[in-house]
mmCIF file of C-alpha atoms in Angstrom:
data_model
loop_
_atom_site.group_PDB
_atom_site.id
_atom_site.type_symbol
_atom_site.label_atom_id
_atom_site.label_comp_id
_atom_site.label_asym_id
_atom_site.label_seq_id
_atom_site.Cartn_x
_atom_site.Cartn_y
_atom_site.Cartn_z
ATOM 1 C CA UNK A 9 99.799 104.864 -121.485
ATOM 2 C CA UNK A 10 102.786 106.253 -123.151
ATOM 3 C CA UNK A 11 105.732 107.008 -120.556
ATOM 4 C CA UNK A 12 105.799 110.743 -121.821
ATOM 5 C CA UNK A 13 101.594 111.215 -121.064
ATOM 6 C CA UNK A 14 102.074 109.122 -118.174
ATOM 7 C CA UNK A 15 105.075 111.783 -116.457
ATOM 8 C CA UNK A 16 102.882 114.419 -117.295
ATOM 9 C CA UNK A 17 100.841 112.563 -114.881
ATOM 10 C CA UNK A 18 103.118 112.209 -112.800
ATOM 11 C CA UNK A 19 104.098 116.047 -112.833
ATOM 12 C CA UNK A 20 100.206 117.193 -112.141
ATOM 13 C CA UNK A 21 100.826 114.966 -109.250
ATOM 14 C CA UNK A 22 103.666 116.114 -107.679
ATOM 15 C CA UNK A 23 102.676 119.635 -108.199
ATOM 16 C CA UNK A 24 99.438 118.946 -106.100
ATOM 17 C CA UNK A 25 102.078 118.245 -103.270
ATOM 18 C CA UNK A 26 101.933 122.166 -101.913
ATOM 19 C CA UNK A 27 102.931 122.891 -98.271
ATOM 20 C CA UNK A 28 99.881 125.154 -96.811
ATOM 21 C CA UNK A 29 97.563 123.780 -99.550
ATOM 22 C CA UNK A 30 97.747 120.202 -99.124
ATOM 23 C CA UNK A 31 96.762 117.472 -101.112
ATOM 24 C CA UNK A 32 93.682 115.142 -99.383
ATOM 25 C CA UNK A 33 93.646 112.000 -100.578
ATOM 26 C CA UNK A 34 90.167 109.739 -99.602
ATOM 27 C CA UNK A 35 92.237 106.685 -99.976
ATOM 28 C CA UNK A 36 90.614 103.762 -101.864
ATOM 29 C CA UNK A 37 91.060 100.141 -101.868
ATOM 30 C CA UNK A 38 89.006 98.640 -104.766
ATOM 31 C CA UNK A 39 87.343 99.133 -108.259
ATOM 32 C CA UNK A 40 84.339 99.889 -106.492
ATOM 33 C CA UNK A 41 85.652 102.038 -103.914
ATOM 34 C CA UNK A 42 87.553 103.698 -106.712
ATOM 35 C CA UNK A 43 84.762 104.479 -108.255
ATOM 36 C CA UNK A 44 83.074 106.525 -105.657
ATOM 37 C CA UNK A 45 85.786 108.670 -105.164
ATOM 38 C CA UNK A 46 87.148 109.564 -108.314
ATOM 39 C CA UNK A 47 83.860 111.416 -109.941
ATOM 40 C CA UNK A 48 84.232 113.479 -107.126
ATOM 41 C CA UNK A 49 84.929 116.737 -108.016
ATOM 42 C CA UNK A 50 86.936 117.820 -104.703
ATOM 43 C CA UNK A 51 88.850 114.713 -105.801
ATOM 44 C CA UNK A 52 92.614 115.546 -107.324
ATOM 45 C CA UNK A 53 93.860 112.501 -107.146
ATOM 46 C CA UNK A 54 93.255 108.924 -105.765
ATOM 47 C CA UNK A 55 95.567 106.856 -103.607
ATOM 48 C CA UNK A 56 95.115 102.856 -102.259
ATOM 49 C CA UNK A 57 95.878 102.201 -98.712
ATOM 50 C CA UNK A 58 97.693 98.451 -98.386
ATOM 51 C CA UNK A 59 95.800 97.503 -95.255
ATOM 52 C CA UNK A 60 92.325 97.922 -96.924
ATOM 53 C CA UNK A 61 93.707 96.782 -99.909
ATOM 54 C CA UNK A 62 94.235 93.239 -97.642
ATOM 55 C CA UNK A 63 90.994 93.532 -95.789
ATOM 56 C CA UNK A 64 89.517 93.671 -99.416
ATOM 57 C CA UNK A 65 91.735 90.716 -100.329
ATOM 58 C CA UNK A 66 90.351 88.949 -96.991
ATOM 59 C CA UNK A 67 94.041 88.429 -95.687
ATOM 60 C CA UNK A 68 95.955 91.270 -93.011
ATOM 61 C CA UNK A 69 98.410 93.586 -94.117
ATOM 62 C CA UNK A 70 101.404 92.175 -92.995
ATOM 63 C CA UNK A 71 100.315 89.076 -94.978
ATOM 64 C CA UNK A 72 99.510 91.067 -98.711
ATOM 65 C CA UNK A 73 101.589 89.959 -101.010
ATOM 66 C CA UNK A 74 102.807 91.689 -103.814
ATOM 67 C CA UNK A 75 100.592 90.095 -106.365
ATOM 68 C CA UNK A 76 97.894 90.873 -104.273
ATOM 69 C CA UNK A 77 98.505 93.952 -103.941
ATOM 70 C CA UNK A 78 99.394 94.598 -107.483
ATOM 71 C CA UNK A 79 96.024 92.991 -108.367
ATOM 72 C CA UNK A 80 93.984 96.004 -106.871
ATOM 73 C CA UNK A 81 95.817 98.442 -107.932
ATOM 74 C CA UNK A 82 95.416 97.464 -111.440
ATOM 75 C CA UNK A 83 91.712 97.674 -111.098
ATOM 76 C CA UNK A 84 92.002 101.018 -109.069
ATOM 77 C CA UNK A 85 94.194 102.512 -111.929
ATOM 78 C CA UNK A 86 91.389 101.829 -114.670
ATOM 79 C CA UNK A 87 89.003 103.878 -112.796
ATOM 80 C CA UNK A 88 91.367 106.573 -112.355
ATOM 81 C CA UNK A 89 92.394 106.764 -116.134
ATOM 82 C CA UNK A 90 88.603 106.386 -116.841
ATOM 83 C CA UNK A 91 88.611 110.069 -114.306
ATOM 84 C CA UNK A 92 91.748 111.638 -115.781
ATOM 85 C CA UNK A 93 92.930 111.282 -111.818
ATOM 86 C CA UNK A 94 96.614 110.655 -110.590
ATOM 87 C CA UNK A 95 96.980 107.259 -108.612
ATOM 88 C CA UNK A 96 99.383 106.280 -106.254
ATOM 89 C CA UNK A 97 99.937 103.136 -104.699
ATOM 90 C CA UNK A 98 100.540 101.871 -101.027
ATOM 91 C CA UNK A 99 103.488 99.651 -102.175
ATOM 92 C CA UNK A 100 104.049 98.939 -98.369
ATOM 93 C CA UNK A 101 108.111 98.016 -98.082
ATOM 94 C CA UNK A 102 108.504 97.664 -101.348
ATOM 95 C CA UNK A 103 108.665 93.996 -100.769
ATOM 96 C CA UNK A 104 112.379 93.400 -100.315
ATOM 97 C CA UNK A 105 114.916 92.882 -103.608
ATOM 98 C CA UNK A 106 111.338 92.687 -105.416
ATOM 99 C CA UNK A 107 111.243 96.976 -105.491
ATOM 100 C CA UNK A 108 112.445 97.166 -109.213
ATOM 101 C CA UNK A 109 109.409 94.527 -110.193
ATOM 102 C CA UNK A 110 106.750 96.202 -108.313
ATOM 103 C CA UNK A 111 107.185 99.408 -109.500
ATOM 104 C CA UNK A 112 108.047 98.701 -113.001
ATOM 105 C CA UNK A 113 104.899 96.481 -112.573
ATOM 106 C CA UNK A 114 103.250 99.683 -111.195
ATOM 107 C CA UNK A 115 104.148 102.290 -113.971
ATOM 108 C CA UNK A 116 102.813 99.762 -116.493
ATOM 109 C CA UNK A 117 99.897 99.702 -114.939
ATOM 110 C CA UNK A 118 99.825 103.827 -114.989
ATOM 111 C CA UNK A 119 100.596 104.640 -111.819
ATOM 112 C CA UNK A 120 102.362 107.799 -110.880
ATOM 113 C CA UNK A 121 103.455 107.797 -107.188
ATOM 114 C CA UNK A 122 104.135 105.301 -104.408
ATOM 115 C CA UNK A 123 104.187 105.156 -100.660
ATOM 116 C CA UNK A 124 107.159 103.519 -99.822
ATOM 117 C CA UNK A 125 107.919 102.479 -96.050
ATOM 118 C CA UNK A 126 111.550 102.372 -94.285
ATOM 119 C CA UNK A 127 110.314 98.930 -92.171
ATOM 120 C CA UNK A 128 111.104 95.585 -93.269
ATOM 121 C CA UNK A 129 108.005 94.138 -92.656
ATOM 122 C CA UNK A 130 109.548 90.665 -92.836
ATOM 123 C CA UNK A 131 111.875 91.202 -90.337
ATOM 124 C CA UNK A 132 109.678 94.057 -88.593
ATOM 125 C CA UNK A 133 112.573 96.023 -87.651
ATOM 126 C CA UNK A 134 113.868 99.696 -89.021
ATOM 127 C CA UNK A 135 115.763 99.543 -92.380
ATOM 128 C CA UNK A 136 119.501 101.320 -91.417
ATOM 129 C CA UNK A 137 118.678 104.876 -93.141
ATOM 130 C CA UNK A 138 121.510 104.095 -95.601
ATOM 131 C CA UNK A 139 119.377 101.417 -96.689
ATOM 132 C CA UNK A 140 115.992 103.025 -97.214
ATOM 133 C CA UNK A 141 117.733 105.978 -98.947
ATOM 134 C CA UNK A 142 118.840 103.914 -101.439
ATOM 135 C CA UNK A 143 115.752 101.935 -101.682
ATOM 136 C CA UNK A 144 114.220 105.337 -102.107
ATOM 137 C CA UNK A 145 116.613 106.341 -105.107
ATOM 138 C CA UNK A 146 116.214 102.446 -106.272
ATOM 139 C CA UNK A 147 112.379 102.837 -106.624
ATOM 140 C CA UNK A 148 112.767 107.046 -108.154
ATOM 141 C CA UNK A 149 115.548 105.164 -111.045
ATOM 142 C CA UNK A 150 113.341 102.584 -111.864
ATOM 143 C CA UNK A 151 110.798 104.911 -112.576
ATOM 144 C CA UNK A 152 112.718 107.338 -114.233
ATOM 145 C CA UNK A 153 114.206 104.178 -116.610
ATOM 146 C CA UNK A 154 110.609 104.094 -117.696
ATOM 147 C CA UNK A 155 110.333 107.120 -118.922
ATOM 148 C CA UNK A 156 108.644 109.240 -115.497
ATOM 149 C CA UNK A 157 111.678 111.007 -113.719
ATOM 150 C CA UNK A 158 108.522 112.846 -112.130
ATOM 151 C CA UNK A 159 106.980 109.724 -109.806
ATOM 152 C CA UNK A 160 106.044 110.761 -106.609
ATOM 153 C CA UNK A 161 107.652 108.896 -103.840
ATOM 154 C CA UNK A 162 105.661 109.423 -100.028
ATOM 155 C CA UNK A 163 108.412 108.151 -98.103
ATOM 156 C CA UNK A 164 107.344 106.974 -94.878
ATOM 157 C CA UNK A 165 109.379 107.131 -91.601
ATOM 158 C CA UNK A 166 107.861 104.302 -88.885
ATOM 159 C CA UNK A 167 110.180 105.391 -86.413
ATOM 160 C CA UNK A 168 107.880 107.255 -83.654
ATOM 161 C CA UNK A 169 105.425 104.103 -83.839
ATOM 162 C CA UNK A 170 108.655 101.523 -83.552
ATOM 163 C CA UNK A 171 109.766 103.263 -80.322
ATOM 164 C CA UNK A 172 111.680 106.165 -81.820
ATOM 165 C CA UNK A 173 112.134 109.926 -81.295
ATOM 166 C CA UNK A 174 111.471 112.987 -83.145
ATOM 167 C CA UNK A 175 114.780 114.031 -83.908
ATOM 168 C CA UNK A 176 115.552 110.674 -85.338
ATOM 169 C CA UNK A 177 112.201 111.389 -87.913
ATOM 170 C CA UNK A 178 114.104 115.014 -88.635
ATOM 171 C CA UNK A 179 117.667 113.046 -89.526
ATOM 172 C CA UNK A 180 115.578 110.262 -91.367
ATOM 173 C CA UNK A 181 113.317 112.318 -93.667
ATOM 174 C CA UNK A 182 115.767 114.969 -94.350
ATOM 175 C CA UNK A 183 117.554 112.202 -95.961
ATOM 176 C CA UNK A 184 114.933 110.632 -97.333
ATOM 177 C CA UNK A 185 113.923 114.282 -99.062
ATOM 178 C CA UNK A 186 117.260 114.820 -100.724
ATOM 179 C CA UNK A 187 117.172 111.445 -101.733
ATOM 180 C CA UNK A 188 114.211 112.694 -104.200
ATOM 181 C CA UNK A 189 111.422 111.905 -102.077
ATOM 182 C CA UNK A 190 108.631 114.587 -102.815
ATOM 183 C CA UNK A 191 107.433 114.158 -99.026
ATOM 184 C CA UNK A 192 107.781 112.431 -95.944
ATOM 185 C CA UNK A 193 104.924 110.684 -94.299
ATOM 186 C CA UNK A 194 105.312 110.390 -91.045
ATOM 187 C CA UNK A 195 103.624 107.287 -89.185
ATOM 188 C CA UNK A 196 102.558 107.469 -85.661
ATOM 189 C CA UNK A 197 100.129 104.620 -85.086
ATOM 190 C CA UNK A 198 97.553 103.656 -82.266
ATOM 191 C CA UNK A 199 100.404 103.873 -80.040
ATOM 192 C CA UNK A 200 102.224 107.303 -80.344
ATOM 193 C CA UNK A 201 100.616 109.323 -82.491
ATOM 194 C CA UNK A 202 101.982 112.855 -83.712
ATOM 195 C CA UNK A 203 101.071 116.010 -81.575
ATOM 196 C CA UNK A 204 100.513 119.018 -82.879
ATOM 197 C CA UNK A 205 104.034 120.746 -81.895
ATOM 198 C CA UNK A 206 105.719 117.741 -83.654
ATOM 199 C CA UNK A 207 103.624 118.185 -86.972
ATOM 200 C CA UNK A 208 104.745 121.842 -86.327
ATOM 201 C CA UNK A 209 108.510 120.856 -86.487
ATOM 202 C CA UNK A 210 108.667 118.891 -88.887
ATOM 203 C CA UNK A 211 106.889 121.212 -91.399
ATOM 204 C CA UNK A 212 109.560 123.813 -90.496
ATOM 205 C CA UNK A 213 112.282 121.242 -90.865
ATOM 206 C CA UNK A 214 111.172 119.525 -94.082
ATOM 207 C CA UNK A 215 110.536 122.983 -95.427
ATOM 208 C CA UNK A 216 106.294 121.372 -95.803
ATOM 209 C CA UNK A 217 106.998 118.666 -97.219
ATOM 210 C CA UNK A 218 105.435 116.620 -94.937
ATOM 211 C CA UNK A 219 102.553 113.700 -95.408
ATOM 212 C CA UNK A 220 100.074 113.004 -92.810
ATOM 213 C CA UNK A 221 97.415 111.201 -91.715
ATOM 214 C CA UNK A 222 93.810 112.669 -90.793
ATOM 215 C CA UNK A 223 92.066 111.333 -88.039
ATOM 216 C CA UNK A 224 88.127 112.053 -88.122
ATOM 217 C CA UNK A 225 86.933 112.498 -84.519
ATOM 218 C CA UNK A 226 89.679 113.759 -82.836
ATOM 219 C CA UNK A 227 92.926 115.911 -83.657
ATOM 220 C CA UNK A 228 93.624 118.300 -86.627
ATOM 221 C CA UNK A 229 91.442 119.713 -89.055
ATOM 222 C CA UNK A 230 92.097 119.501 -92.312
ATOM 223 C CA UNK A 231 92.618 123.273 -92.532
ATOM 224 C CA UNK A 232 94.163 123.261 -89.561
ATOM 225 C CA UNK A 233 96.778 121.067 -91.212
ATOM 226 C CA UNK A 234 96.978 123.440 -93.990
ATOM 227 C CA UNK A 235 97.571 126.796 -92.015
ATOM 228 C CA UNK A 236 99.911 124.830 -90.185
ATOM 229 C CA UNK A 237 101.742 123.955 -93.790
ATOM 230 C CA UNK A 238 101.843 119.917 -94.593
ATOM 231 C CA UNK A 239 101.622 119.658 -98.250
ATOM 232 C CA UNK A 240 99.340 115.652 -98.084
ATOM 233 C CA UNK A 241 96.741 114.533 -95.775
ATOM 234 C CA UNK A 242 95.521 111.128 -96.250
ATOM 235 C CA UNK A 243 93.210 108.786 -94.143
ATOM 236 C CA UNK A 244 94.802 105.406 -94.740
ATOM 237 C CA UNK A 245 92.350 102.450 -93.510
ATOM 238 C CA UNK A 246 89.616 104.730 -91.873
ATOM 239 C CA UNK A 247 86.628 105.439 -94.221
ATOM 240 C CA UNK A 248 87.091 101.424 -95.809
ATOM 241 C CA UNK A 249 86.556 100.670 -91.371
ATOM 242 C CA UNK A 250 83.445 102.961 -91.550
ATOM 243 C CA UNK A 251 82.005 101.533 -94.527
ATOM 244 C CA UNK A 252 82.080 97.989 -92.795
ATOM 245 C CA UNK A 253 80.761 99.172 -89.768
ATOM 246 C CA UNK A 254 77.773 100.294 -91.703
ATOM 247 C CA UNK A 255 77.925 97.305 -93.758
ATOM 248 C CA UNK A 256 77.744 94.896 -90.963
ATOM 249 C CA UNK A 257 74.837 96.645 -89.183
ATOM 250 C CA UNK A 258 72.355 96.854 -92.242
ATOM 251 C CA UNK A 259 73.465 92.760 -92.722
ATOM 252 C CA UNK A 260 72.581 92.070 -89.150
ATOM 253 C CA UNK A 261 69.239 94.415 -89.390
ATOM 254 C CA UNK A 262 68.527 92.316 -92.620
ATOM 255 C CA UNK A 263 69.565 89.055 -91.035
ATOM 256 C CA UNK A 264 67.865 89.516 -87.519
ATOM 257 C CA UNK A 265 64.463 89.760 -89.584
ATOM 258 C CA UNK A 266 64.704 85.983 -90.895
ATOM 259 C CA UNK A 267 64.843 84.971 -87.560
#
């Protein structure tokens, strides 16, 4: 795709990225997942998710490699030209001095946006916030060298689930926001989670610009997370888990009968 057609793209994108009328992303792991999703026509966009992307790939996430991943999301982004839908990619860390290569490799492959973390996952430990600003503004240039000054950067701040506090989030994203970032996405895990006076904050603070992640059973409502004013929801991991769960059951109802 042509790098002008492609930041127009990219600028639908970004645009869908409106605090109080979020973005909801059913994120997506493979061509066939892909195409489920993007005929959809509540679907604005499609996004991959880098720990389904490795379930998919049969290896964990802290093990997908970058060819890996790349690999998926190059048969994700056919389906999602074949829908006219913007993609973005779980690019994880951005896989250490690799960042430039993945997403130059990413653009090619017509990709418009990228969730980009501020955790070494090689070293599992914080990236100094020095450090993932300019990995932010590293990953923005690259794409802006290829012609899409409009890519859409979800930069994600792991500091609640790595021990952290809420004012650190507030110092980190800020930064991360005037680095270019369109929004902050902020992680909470199994083991902290965000409440709801915390996604409160941090809409207020990152004037809406905030990513989060939807939980099915329990917490927010999606339009509970828009009156409250986050501009992306996503749901990571969680419909490729249901989808095995069924998967496994109708296998073992199949299996049990050859008994």
């Amino acid at each position: 795709m042509a790098s002008e057609k492609l930041n127009d793209v990219a600028t639908v994108f970004q645009n869908l990225h409106r605090p109080g009328k979020p973005v909801v992303l059913a994120n997506v792991y493979d061509g066939a997942s892909a195409s489920v999703v993007a005929p959809l026509a509540s679907c604005a966009a499609l996004a991959t998710a880098s720990y389904a992307v490795a379930k998919a790939a049969g290896t964990e996430d802290d093990e997908l490699t970058l060819e890996q991943n790349l690999r998926a999301v190059r048969v994700v982004a056919k389906v999602a030209a074949r829908h006219d839908k913007p993609l973005s990619a779980d690019l994880q860390d951005g896989y250490g001095d690799r960042l430039a290569e993945a997403v130059t490799s990413i653009v090619q492959a017509g990709v418009v946006g990228i969730n980009l973390e501020d955790c070494d996952k090689d070293a599992q430990q914080m990236y100094p916030v020095d450090v993932a600003v300019e990995r932010i503004t590293l990953a923005l240039k690259t794409a802006r060298d290829l012609g899409v000054p409009n890519f859409v950067v979800n930069a994600r701040c792991d500091t609640l689930v790595r021990g952290g506090g809420v004012d650190e989030v507030i110092a980190r994203g800020k930064r991360y926001l005037d680095a270019g970032a369109t929004t902050v996405f902020v992680w909470g895990g199994g083991r902290r989670g965000v409440s709801r006076a915390e996604v409160e904050r941090m809409v207020q603070e990152f004037d809406g610009r905030l990513s989060v992640s939807y939980l099915f059973f329990h917490g927010l409502s999606v339009k509970e997370l828009a009156e409250i004013g986050v501009a992306r929801i996503s749901v990571g991991p969680k419909i490729q888990a249901f989808a095995m769960k069924e998967f496994a059951k109708r296998a073992e109802e199949l299996l049990d009968q050859g008994r």
